[in-house]
Amino acid sequence: MHLFKKIFSKSRAQEGGIFFDTIQKILGFTPDTIDHYKRAFTHRSTNKLDAAGNPLNYERLEFLGDAMLSSVIAAHLFNQVPSGDEGYLTKMRSKIVSREHLNELGRDLHLIDLVESKVLTQHFGENIHGNLFEALVGAIYLDKGYIYCEKFIHNRVIAPYVDIPKLEGKVISYKSLLIEWCQKEKRTFHYDVFEDNGIDAQKFFGVKLSIDNKIIAKARATSKKKAEEIASKRAYFAFQEKINNK
Amino acid sequence: MHLFKKIFSKSRAQEGGIFFDTIQKILGFTPDTIDHYKRAFTHRSTNKLDAAGNPLNYERLEFLGDAMLSSVIAAHLFNQVPSGDEGYLTKMRSKIVSREHLNELGRDLHLIDLVESKVLTQHFGENIHGNLFEALVGAIYLDKGYIYCEKFIHNRVIAPYVDIPKLEGKVISYKSLLIEWCQKEKRTFHYDVFEDNGIDAQKFFGVKLSIDNKIIAKARATSKKKAEEIASKRAYFAFQEKINNK
């Protein structure tokens, strides 16, 4: 049974080739039906049709993904912020699922590299990134159901990006919070870029933050500024007790 | 084990008393944590607070229930109408989760009878019915998770109310469709009220539809018109093949 499963997934992987591997890496689990994901990356310009003659592209999946994102984020906020009323929860959710934020999510996962299209990717507008991200979430729902969808959104949206104090506007930048604290505490700090892949289309930076010459946090992101912010946030939470007790 | 479960649910039922029984009947399954449902029927006018000092009423649950309704309906429409594009799906969903429709759902389940409030129920606006329905869905999500929530929405919203041809405006009334068919076919038909509970606050009608003096369909609803429409729809689907073949 176990062996059979192994062979089965191997043959599936061979079917989808590089696409299958890339999707699997993005998802963090093995897809069952790769066709859902293929559809999630098929642009309408291909003019493909399914067996019933309906357009085969990612546009309907965007609708489905958007609905799943909204409900998973709603449940997360409901549980995380017991003091927030309906208005607060609605506002916070719309910040998290804003077009701008979804575009960032899609861009960071380089989803555009997977698109099958007759339009050159350079000619797509900025929203293609967010649209692909929504479609991917829709495909996960069809392939694996709500629970996997929820896990994916937790791993790819909530854990790395959903920062309630920052969304509330109470914290503008963790970097400035951290610098302020270092100055007050008379500590030295510096940020070092330790990685820069140099590829223009897919820039990637690694940043190390040291305080008193000790490395406190590392982070990688698509811009130096973002990586610094993530490293600062990590350091901030590591030091939070100290900061709060001052 | 079975006995233990029985005793356990009995004691839970006793805790909630009539409220527990009524909720169980509405849900179609046994609740695990009755407190979620109590909250779903607690109006802000009670000024209740939870252990952490947060307002204890149904308003936040409305937010959660609304999100769950949107995603369950989205998935249903996505699967049911493979030819519908994003715009179509969005429009159909907003018809199903319209304020007016949610009010109807809440009213038909007599949810207002369960409300704990310091305001007289007569002084509530019309939207109380829909708000309670949303809050109930939110409570189901907290108590039993997404899958139960989905089942409840299927049983209470989709099966009895979601009629795609009617939502598309292609069918205005099943009663008129049926009458037209009877006239064409030279068949006699009549609708009989067989039940009328006579209680003003909770009106309830049962209607029988006979064609050629044979009872074809029965239905019960909160108005005679609604019960006739439901009976006509049932008869219509029973006869659909015949009608389509003419």
Short mmCIF file of C-alpha atoms in Angstrom, two decimals:
data_model
loop_
_atom_site.label_atom_id
_atom_site.label_comp_id
_atom_site.label_asym_id
_atom_site.label_seq_id
_atom_site.Cartn_x
_atom_site.Cartn_y
_atom_site.Cartn_z
CA MET A 1 0.00 0.00 0.00
CA HIS A 2 2.74 2.39 1.00
CA LEU A 3 4.83 1.32 -1.97
CA PHE A 4 1.87 1.70 -4.27
CA LYS A 5 1.31 5.23 -3.02
CA LYS A 6 4.96 6.05 -3.63
CA ILE A 7 4.88 4.77 -7.18
CA PHE A 8 1.63 6.53 -7.81
CA SER A 9 2.90 9.90 -6.67
CA LYS A 10 6.11 9.41 -8.60
CA SER A 11 4.21 8.87 -11.82
CA ARG A 12 2.09 11.92 -11.11
CA ALA A 13 5.21 13.96 -10.54
CA GLN A 14 6.63 12.82 -13.84
CA GLU A 15 3.45 13.88 -15.59
CA GLY A 16 3.68 17.43 -14.36
CA GLY A 17 7.48 17.59 -14.45
CA ILE A 18 9.03 20.87 -13.27
CA PHE A 19 5.59 22.43 -12.80
CA PHE A 20 4.62 19.71 -10.32
CA ASP A 21 7.86 20.14 -8.35
CA THR A 22 7.55 23.91 -8.21
CA ILE A 23 3.92 23.76 -7.08
CA GLN A 24 4.79 21.18 -4.45
CA LYS A 25 7.53 23.45 -3.09
CA ILE A 26 5.17 26.44 -2.93
CA LEU A 27 2.39 24.41 -1.31
CA GLY A 28 4.49 22.56 1.22
CA PHE A 29 2.50 19.37 0.48
CA THR A 30 1.91 17.02 -2.44
CA PRO A 31 -0.97 17.95 -4.73
CA ASP A 32 -3.45 15.20 -5.63
CA THR A 33 -4.84 16.59 -8.86
CA ILE A 34 -2.30 18.74 -10.64
CA ASP A 35 -4.90 19.89 -13.19
CA HIS A 36 -6.44 22.29 -10.66
CA TYR A 37 -3.07 24.02 -10.34
CA LYS A 38 -2.50 24.02 -14.07
CA ARG A 39 -5.81 25.84 -14.44
CA ALA A 40 -4.74 28.29 -11.72
CA PHE A 41 -1.86 29.37 -13.95
CA THR A 42 -3.64 29.38 -17.31
CA HIS A 43 -4.33 32.86 -18.61
CA ARG A 44 -7.46 33.59 -20.66
CA SER A 45 -5.28 34.59 -23.64
CA THR A 46 -4.58 30.88 -24.24
CA ASN A 47 -8.27 30.55 -25.24
CA LYS A 48 -8.36 27.04 -23.79
CA LEU A 49 -11.68 25.28 -23.23
CA ASP A 50 -12.53 22.36 -20.95
CA ALA A 51 -14.29 19.18 -22.08
CA ALA A 52 -17.71 20.86 -21.67
CA GLY A 53 -16.66 23.85 -23.76
CA ASN A 54 -16.26 26.27 -20.84
CA PRO A 55 -13.28 28.65 -20.79
CA LEU A 56 -10.35 27.00 -19.03
CA ASN A 57 -8.42 29.70 -17.19
CA TYR A 58 -7.87 30.95 -13.67
CA GLU A 59 -10.58 33.61 -13.48
CA ARG A 60 -13.25 31.55 -11.70
CA LEU A 61 -10.64 30.20 -9.32
CA GLU A 62 -9.89 33.77 -8.22
CA PHE A 63 -13.48 34.03 -7.00
CA LEU A 64 -13.16 30.80 -5.05
CA GLY A 65 -9.75 31.68 -3.59
CA ASP A 66 -10.92 35.12 -2.54
CA ALA A 67 -13.83 33.52 -0.63
CA MET A 68 -11.52 31.06 1.15
CA LEU A 69 -9.01 33.77 2.05
CA SER A 70 -11.80 35.91 3.50
CA SER A 71 -13.18 33.17 5.69
CA VAL A 72 -9.82 31.88 6.96
CA ILE A 73 -8.64 35.41 7.78
CA ALA A 74 -12.00 36.17 9.43
CA ALA A 75 -11.71 33.16 11.74
CA HIS A 76 -8.09 34.01 12.56
CA LEU A 77 -8.90 37.60 13.49
CA PHE A 78 -11.98 36.52 15.44
CA ASN A 79 -9.84 34.22 17.59
CA GLN A 80 -6.80 36.47 17.88
CA VAL A 81 -8.52 39.71 18.82
CA PRO A 82 -11.34 38.92 21.26
CA SER A 83 -11.72 42.61 22.07
CA GLY A 84 -12.23 43.69 18.44
CA ASP A 85 -15.79 44.49 17.42
CA GLU A 86 -17.38 43.81 14.02
CA GLY A 87 -16.14 47.09 12.55
CA TYR A 88 -12.59 46.44 13.72
CA LEU A 89 -12.58 42.88 12.36
CA THR A 90 -13.95 44.00 8.99
CA LYS A 91 -11.32 46.77 8.71
CA MET A 92 -8.44 44.49 9.67
CA ARG A 93 -9.51 41.84 7.21
CA SER A 94 -9.73 44.27 4.35
CA LYS A 95 -6.18 45.43 5.10
CA ILE A 96 -4.92 41.84 4.97
CA VAL A 97 -6.71 40.90 1.77
CA SER A 98 -6.11 44.24 0.06
CA ARG A 99 -5.16 44.13 -3.62
CA GLU A 100 -1.77 45.58 -2.74
CA HIS A 101 -1.08 42.93 -0.14
CA LEU A 102 -2.21 40.03 -2.35
CA ASN A 103 0.05 41.36 -5.11
CA GLU A 104 2.97 41.32 -2.69
CA LEU A 105 2.18 37.71 -1.69
CA GLY A 106 2.01 36.56 -5.31
CA ARG A 107 5.15 38.47 -6.24
CA ASP A 108 7.17 37.05 -3.37
CA LEU A 109 6.24 33.51 -4.44
CA HIS A 110 7.23 34.33 -8.07
CA LEU A 111 3.90 32.96 -9.24
CA ILE A 112 4.15 34.83 -12.51
CA ASP A 113 6.96 32.49 -13.61
CA LEU A 114 4.41 29.66 -13.79
CA VAL A 115 1.84 31.40 -15.99
CA GLU A 116 0.88 29.94 -19.33
CA SER A 117 -0.18 32.84 -21.51
CA LYS A 118 -0.10 34.25 -25.01
CA VAL A 119 0.46 37.71 -23.61
CA LEU A 120 4.04 38.52 -22.60
CA THR A 121 4.29 38.56 -18.81
CA GLN A 122 5.81 42.07 -18.98
CA HIS A 123 2.51 43.30 -20.37
CA PHE A 124 0.45 42.13 -17.41
CA GLY A 125 -0.65 44.76 -14.93
CA GLU A 126 0.45 44.70 -11.32
CA ASN A 127 -2.70 42.82 -10.22
CA ILE A 128 -1.66 39.64 -11.98
CA HIS A 129 0.36 38.69 -8.86
CA GLY A 130 -2.60 38.90 -6.50
CA ASN A 131 -4.96 37.28 -9.00
CA LEU A 132 -2.63 34.28 -9.31
CA PHE A 133 -2.35 34.04 -5.56
CA GLU A 134 -6.15 33.95 -5.20
CA ALA A 135 -6.43 31.37 -7.98
CA LEU A 136 -3.80 29.21 -6.28
CA VAL A 137 -5.82 29.27 -3.04
CA GLY A 138 -8.93 28.29 -5.03
CA ALA A 139 -7.05 25.38 -6.59
CA ILE A 140 -5.93 24.18 -3.16
CA TYR A 141 -9.54 24.20 -1.98
CA LEU A 142 -10.64 22.09 -4.96
CA ASP A 143 -7.71 19.72 -4.66
CA LYS A 144 -7.50 19.21 -0.89
CA GLY A 145 -10.47 20.90 0.80
CA TYR A 146 -10.87 23.60 3.39
CA ILE A 147 -8.43 22.35 6.03
CA TYR A 148 -5.43 22.33 3.67
CA CYS A 149 -6.50 25.67 2.33
CA GLU A 150 -6.55 27.01 5.87
CA LYS A 151 -3.09 25.58 6.62
CA PHE A 152 -1.64 27.09 3.46
CA ILE A 153 -3.10 30.51 4.29
CA HIS A 154 -1.69 30.23 7.81
CA ASN A 155 1.78 29.38 6.52
CA ARG A 156 1.91 31.76 3.58
CA VAL A 157 -0.19 34.71 4.67
CA ILE A 158 -0.83 34.81 8.40
CA ALA A 159 2.48 33.67 9.86
CA PRO A 160 4.79 35.80 7.69
CA TYR A 161 2.61 38.86 7.07
CA VAL A 162 -0.22 39.27 9.52
CA ASP A 163 1.05 41.48 12.26
CA ILE A 164 -1.85 42.88 14.22
CA PRO A 165 -0.09 45.82 15.99
CA LYS A 166 1.33 46.92 12.64
CA LEU A 167 -2.06 46.60 10.91
CA GLU A 168 -3.60 48.64 13.69
CA GLY A 169 -1.07 51.36 12.93
CA LYS A 170 0.41 51.13 16.43
CA VAL A 171 3.77 49.99 15.08
CA ILE A 172 4.93 51.73 11.92
CA SER A 173 8.28 50.03 11.61
CA TYR A 174 10.03 47.47 13.76
CA LYS A 175 13.37 48.81 12.54
CA SER A 176 12.70 52.22 14.04
CA LEU A 177 11.40 50.67 17.27
CA LEU A 178 14.58 48.64 17.55
CA ILE A 179 16.91 51.56 16.75
CA GLU A 180 15.17 53.67 19.37
CA TRP A 181 15.64 50.96 21.95
CA CYS A 182 19.35 50.49 21.07
CA GLN A 183 19.98 54.22 21.38
CA LYS A 184 18.25 54.39 24.74
CA GLU A 185 20.18 51.37 25.94
CA LYS A 186 23.48 52.65 24.48
CA ARG A 187 23.95 49.55 22.39
CA THR A 188 25.60 49.39 19.00
CA PHE A 189 23.76 47.80 16.11
CA HIS A 190 24.28 47.16 12.44
CA TYR A 191 22.52 45.52 9.53
CA ASP A 192 24.66 43.55 7.06
CA VAL A 193 23.64 42.20 3.70
CA PHE A 194 25.04 38.68 3.59
CA GLU A 195 23.28 37.54 0.43
CA ASP A 196 22.28 39.26 -2.80
CA ASN A 197 21.50 36.97 -5.68
CA GLY A 198 22.00 39.82 -8.14
CA ILE A 199 19.29 38.61 -10.52
CA ASP A 200 17.18 41.60 -11.47
CA ALA A 201 13.93 39.76 -12.19
CA GLN A 202 13.99 37.81 -8.94
CA LYS A 203 15.99 39.88 -6.48
CA PHE A 204 16.67 38.27 -3.16
CA PHE A 205 18.46 39.68 -0.13
CA GLY A 206 19.68 38.20 3.11
CA VAL A 207 20.22 40.57 6.03
CA LYS A 208 21.87 39.97 9.42
CA LEU A 209 21.17 42.21 12.38
CA SER A 210 23.84 42.44 15.06
CA ILE A 211 23.54 44.16 18.42
CA ASP A 212 26.75 44.71 20.37
CA ASN A 213 28.49 42.70 17.64
CA LYS A 214 26.38 39.63 18.30
CA ILE A 215 24.14 38.33 15.52
CA ILE A 216 20.59 38.56 16.86
CA ALA A 217 18.44 37.85 13.81
CA LYS A 218 18.63 36.97 10.13
CA ALA A 219 16.04 37.40 7.40
CA ARG A 220 15.68 36.99 3.63
CA ALA A 221 13.28 38.91 1.44
CA THR A 222 12.81 40.43 -1.99
CA SER A 223 14.22 43.80 -0.95
CA LYS A 224 16.89 44.95 1.49
CA LYS A 225 14.33 47.11 3.29
CA LYS A 226 11.93 44.21 3.74
CA ALA A 227 14.66 41.87 4.97
CA GLU A 228 15.80 44.52 7.50
CA GLU A 229 12.25 44.94 8.72
CA ILE A 230 11.75 41.19 9.17
CA ALA A 231 15.08 40.85 11.02
CA SER A 232 14.14 43.82 13.24
CA LYS A 233 10.78 42.29 14.02
CA ARG A 234 12.41 39.01 15.01
CA ALA A 235 14.91 40.82 17.23
CA TYR A 236 12.12 42.97 18.65
CA PHE A 237 10.11 39.97 19.76
CA ALA A 238 13.25 38.33 21.15
CA PHE A 239 13.90 41.46 23.21
CA GLN A 240 10.28 42.32 23.85
CA GLU A 241 10.28 41.44 27.51
CA LYS A 242 13.35 43.56 28.10
CA ILE A 243 11.84 46.48 26.21
CA ASN A 244 8.50 46.20 27.97
CA ASN A 245 10.16 46.05 31.38
CA LYS A 246 12.04 49.31 30.85
CA MET B 1 -18.61 4.34 26.37
CA HIS B 2 -21.97 4.67 24.68
CA LEU B 3 -23.71 4.93 28.04
CA PHE B 4 -21.22 7.51 29.23
CA LYS B 5 -21.88 9.58 26.15
CA LYS B 6 -25.60 9.35 26.75
CA ILE B 7 -25.34 10.50 30.35
CA PHE B 8 -22.94 13.23 29.35
CA SER B 9 -25.22 14.65 26.69
CA LYS B 10 -28.18 14.32 29.00
CA SER B 11 -26.48 16.44 31.63
CA ARG B 12 -25.54 18.99 28.99
CA ALA B 13 -29.09 19.08 27.79
CA GLN B 14 -30.33 19.67 31.31
CA GLU B 15 -27.92 22.56 31.68
CA GLY B 16 -29.36 24.33 28.67
CA GLY B 17 -32.91 23.02 29.13
CA ILE B 18 -35.40 24.13 26.49
CA PHE B 19 -32.76 26.30 24.82
CA PHE B 20 -30.55 23.26 24.22
CA ASP B 21 -33.42 21.25 22.76
CA THR B 22 -34.55 24.05 20.48
CA ILE B 23 -31.01 24.67 19.20
CA GLN B 24 -30.51 20.97 18.61
CA LYS B 25 -33.72 20.84 16.57
CA ILE B 26 -32.65 23.84 14.46
CA LEU B 27 -29.14 22.48 13.93
CA GLY B 28 -30.07 18.90 13.17
CA PHE B 29 -27.13 17.72 15.32
CA THR B 30 -26.06 17.84 18.96
CA PRO B 31 -24.04 20.91 19.95
CA ASP B 32 -20.83 20.34 21.92
CA THR B 33 -20.48 23.71 23.60
CA ILE B 34 -23.84 25.33 24.17
CA ASP B 35 -22.19 28.60 25.28
CA HIS B 36 -21.37 29.52 21.69
CA TYR B 37 -25.08 29.33 20.85
CA LYS B 38 -26.05 31.23 23.98
CA ARG B 39 -23.76 34.02 22.84
CA ALA B 40 -25.32 33.88 19.37
CA PHE B 41 -28.64 34.85 20.94
CA THR B 42 -27.42 37.42 23.47
CA HIS B 43 -28.27 40.98 22.46
CA ARG B 44 -25.92 43.85 23.36
CA SER B 45 -28.66 45.44 25.50
CA THR B 46 -27.98 42.79 28.16
CA ASN B 47 -24.59 44.50 28.72
CA LYS B 48 -23.01 41.14 29.49
CA LEU B 49 -19.22 40.79 29.64
CA ASP B 50 -17.09 37.68 29.30
CA ALA B 51 -14.39 36.65 31.82
CA ALA B 52 -11.84 38.94 30.12
CA GLY B 53 -14.19 41.93 30.28
CA ASN B 54 -15.11 41.90 26.57
CA PRO B 55 -18.73 42.51 25.55
CA LEU B 56 -20.59 39.20 25.39
CA ASN B 57 -23.16 39.40 22.60
CA TYR B 58 -23.69 38.14 19.07
CA GLU B 59 -22.21 41.00 17.10
CA ARG B 60 -18.76 39.52 16.49
CA LEU B 61 -20.35 36.17 15.63
CA GLU B 62 -22.24 37.89 12.81
CA PHE B 63 -18.90 38.77 11.22
CA LEU B 64 -17.73 35.17 11.49
CA GLY B 65 -21.00 33.69 10.22
CA ASP B 66 -21.11 36.08 7.28
CA ALA B 67 -17.61 34.94 6.25
CA MET B 68 -18.56 31.26 6.47
CA LEU B 69 -21.79 31.78 4.52
CA SER B 70 -19.86 33.60 1.79
CA SER B 71 -17.29 30.87 1.37
CA VAL B 72 -19.73 27.93 1.47
CA ILE B 73 -22.04 29.61 -1.05
CA ALA B 74 -19.04 30.52 -3.24
CA ALA B 75 -17.89 26.89 -3.38
CA HIS B 76 -21.43 25.68 -4.09
CA LEU B 77 -21.94 28.10 -6.98
CA PHE B 78 -18.47 27.38 -8.34
CA ASN B 79 -19.29 23.67 -8.54
CA GLN B 80 -22.90 24.02 -9.68
CA VAL B 81 -22.43 26.52 -12.47
CA PRO B 82 -19.25 25.63 -14.38
CA SER B 83 -20.20 28.05 -17.15
CA GLY B 84 -20.59 31.06 -14.84
CA ASP B 85 -17.75 33.57 -14.91
CA GLU B 86 -16.44 35.60 -11.96
CA GLY B 87 -19.01 38.35 -12.45
CA TYR B 88 -21.88 35.87 -12.58
CA LEU B 89 -20.69 34.02 -9.48
CA THR B 90 -20.29 37.26 -7.54
CA LYS B 91 -23.77 38.45 -8.51
CA MET B 92 -25.45 35.14 -7.66
CA ARG B 93 -23.74 34.99 -4.30
CA SER B 94 -24.82 38.46 -3.36
CA LYS B 95 -28.42 37.54 -4.18
CA ILE B 96 -28.22 34.51 -1.90
CA VAL B 97 -26.62 36.31 1.03
CA SER B 98 -28.65 39.49 0.60
CA ARG B 99 -29.92 41.11 3.77
CA GLU B 100 -33.48 40.40 2.67
CA HIS B 101 -32.79 36.73 2.12
CA LEU B 102 -30.93 36.28 5.42
CA ASN B 103 -33.84 37.96 7.21
CA GLU B 104 -36.19 35.45 5.61
CA LEU B 105 -34.00 32.54 6.74
CA GLY B 106 -33.85 33.80 10.31
CA ARG B 107 -37.57 34.56 10.39
CA ASP B 108 -38.54 31.12 9.10
CA LEU B 109 -36.48 29.47 11.87
CA HIS B 110 -38.14 31.75 14.48
CA LEU B 111 -34.69 32.65 15.80
CA ILE B 112 -36.04 35.80 17.44
CA ASP B 113 -37.86 33.64 20.00
CA LEU B 114 -34.48 32.62 21.42
CA VAL B 115 -33.05 36.11 21.93
CA GLU B 116 -32.02 37.28 25.35
CA SER B 117 -32.43 41.04 25.38
CA LYS B 118 -33.45 44.04 27.46
CA VAL B 119 -35.11 45.58 24.44
CA LEU B 120 -38.57 44.26 23.59
CA THR B 121 -38.35 42.06 20.51
CA GLN B 122 -41.10 44.14 18.85
CA HIS B 123 -38.69 47.09 18.89
CA PHE B 124 -36.01 45.32 16.88
CA GLY B 125 -35.69 46.26 13.23
CA GLU B 126 -36.22 43.75 10.44
CA ASN B 127 -32.49 42.95 10.22
CA ILE B 128 -32.46 41.21 13.58
CA HIS B 129 -33.58 38.00 11.82
CA GLY B 130 -30.66 37.94 9.40
CA ASN B 131 -28.18 39.03 12.06
CA LEU B 132 -29.22 36.15 14.30
CA PHE B 133 -28.93 33.74 11.40
CA GLU B 134 -25.37 34.91 10.69
CA ALA B 135 -24.48 34.68 14.39
CA LEU B 136 -25.86 31.15 14.54
CA VAL B 137 -23.64 30.12 11.61
CA GLY B 138 -20.66 31.71 13.40
CA ALA B 139 -21.48 29.74 16.55
CA ILE B 140 -21.63 26.48 14.56
CA TYR B 141 -18.18 27.22 13.14
CA LEU B 142 -16.74 27.75 16.62
CA ASP B 143 -18.52 24.73 18.07
CA LYS B 144 -18.04 22.15 15.30
CA GLY B 145 -15.73 23.56 12.61
CA TYR B 146 -16.07 24.25 8.92
CA ILE B 147 -17.50 20.92 7.77
CA TYR B 148 -20.55 21.10 10.07
CA CYS B 149 -21.01 24.72 9.16
CA GLU B 150 -21.03 23.73 5.50
CA LYS B 151 -23.56 20.94 6.12
CA PHE B 152 -25.85 23.28 8.03
CA ILE B 153 -25.70 25.87 5.24
CA HIS B 154 -26.45 23.15 2.70
CA ASN B 155 -29.46 21.94 4.65
CA ARG B 156 -30.85 25.29 5.74
CA VAL B 157 -29.90 27.65 2.92
CA ILE B 158 -28.90 25.87 -0.25
CA ALA B 159 -31.33 22.93 -0.40
CA PRO B 160 -34.52 24.85 0.46
CA TYR B 161 -33.75 28.28 -1.00
CA VAL B 162 -30.98 28.28 -3.58
CA ASP B 163 -32.64 27.84 -6.90
CA ILE B 164 -30.31 28.88 -9.66
CA PRO B 165 -32.85 29.35 -12.51
CA LYS B 166 -34.96 31.47 -10.18
CA LEU B 167 -31.96 33.54 -9.05
CA GLU B 168 -31.02 34.07 -12.67
CA GLY B 169 -34.48 35.49 -13.23
CA LYS B 170 -35.32 32.74 -15.72
CA VAL B 171 -38.08 31.37 -13.49
CA ILE B 172 -40.20 33.95 -11.72
CA SER B 173 -42.60 31.57 -10.04
CA TYR B 174 -42.96 27.81 -10.09
CA LYS B 175 -46.66 28.20 -9.40
CA SER B 176 -47.20 30.05 -12.69
CA LEU B 177 -45.01 27.57 -14.58
CA LEU B 178 -47.09 24.73 -13.21
CA ILE B 179 -50.44 26.39 -13.91
CA GLU B 180 -49.35 27.08 -17.47
CA TRP B 181 -48.40 23.46 -17.93
CA CYS B 182 -51.72 22.21 -16.47
CA GLN B 183 -53.70 24.48 -18.78
CA LYS B 184 -51.76 23.33 -21.81
CA GLU B 185 -52.22 19.71 -20.81
CA LYS B 186 -55.91 20.23 -19.92
CA ARG B 187 -55.41 18.97 -16.39
CA THR B 188 -57.28 20.17 -13.34
CA PHE B 189 -55.32 21.41 -10.34
CA HIS B 190 -56.01 22.86 -6.92
CA TYR B 191 -54.13 24.02 -3.88
CA ASP B 192 -55.63 23.19 -0.46
CA VAL B 193 -54.58 24.55 2.89
CA PHE B 194 -54.51 21.52 5.17
CA GLU B 195 -52.84 23.16 8.13
CA ASP B 196 -52.99 26.63 9.64
CA ASN B 197 -51.72 26.91 13.18
CA GLY B 198 -53.55 30.22 13.62
CA ILE B 199 -50.92 31.70 15.88
CA ASP B 200 -50.27 35.24 14.72
CA ALA B 201 -46.67 35.51 15.92
CA GLN B 202 -45.61 32.22 14.36
CA LYS B 203 -47.93 31.60 11.46
CA PHE B 204 -47.53 28.28 9.75
CA PHE B 205 -49.36 26.89 6.74
CA GLY B 206 -49.49 23.49 5.11
CA VAL B 207 -50.55 23.32 1.47
CA LYS B 208 -51.42 20.32 -0.71
CA LEU B 209 -51.26 20.51 -4.48
CA SER B 210 -53.48 18.12 -6.42
CA ILE B 211 -53.43 17.55 -10.15
CA ASP B 212 -56.36 15.60 -11.63
CA ASN B 213 -57.52 15.03 -8.05
CA LYS B 214 -54.30 13.24 -7.09
CA ILE B 215 -52.09 14.77 -4.41
CA ILE B 216 -48.78 15.50 -6.09
CA ALA B 217 -46.90 17.58 -3.51
CA LYS B 218 -47.18 18.97 0.00
CA ALA B 219 -45.31 21.84 1.62
CA ARG B 220 -45.29 23.84 4.83
CA ALA B 221 -44.09 27.42 5.21
CA THR B 222 -44.72 30.66 7.06
CA SER B 223 -47.16 31.97 4.47
CA LYS B 224 -49.74 30.38 2.20
CA LYS B 225 -48.03 31.89 -0.83
CA LYS B 226 -44.65 30.44 0.13
CA ALA B 227 -46.09 27.01 0.83
CA GLU B 228 -47.85 27.03 -2.56
CA GLU B 229 -44.61 28.02 -4.28
CA ILE B 230 -42.64 25.23 -2.56
CA ALA B 231 -45.32 22.66 -3.42
CA SER B 232 -45.35 23.89 -7.03
CA LYS B 233 -41.58 23.63 -7.24
CA ARG B 234 -41.69 20.05 -5.95
CA ALA B 235 -44.39 19.13 -8.44
CA TYR B 236 -42.51 20.93 -11.19
CA PHE B 237 -39.37 18.90 -10.62
CA ALA B 238 -41.41 15.71 -10.36
CA PHE B 239 -42.97 16.52 -13.74
CA GLN B 240 -39.91 18.14 -15.23
CA GLU B 241 -39.14 15.37 -17.67
CA LYS B 242 -42.67 15.39 -18.98
CA ILE B 243 -42.62 19.17 -19.36
CA ASN B 244 -39.22 19.17 -21.05
CA ASN B 245 -40.27 16.46 -23.47
CA LYS B 246 -43.29 18.41 -24.74
#
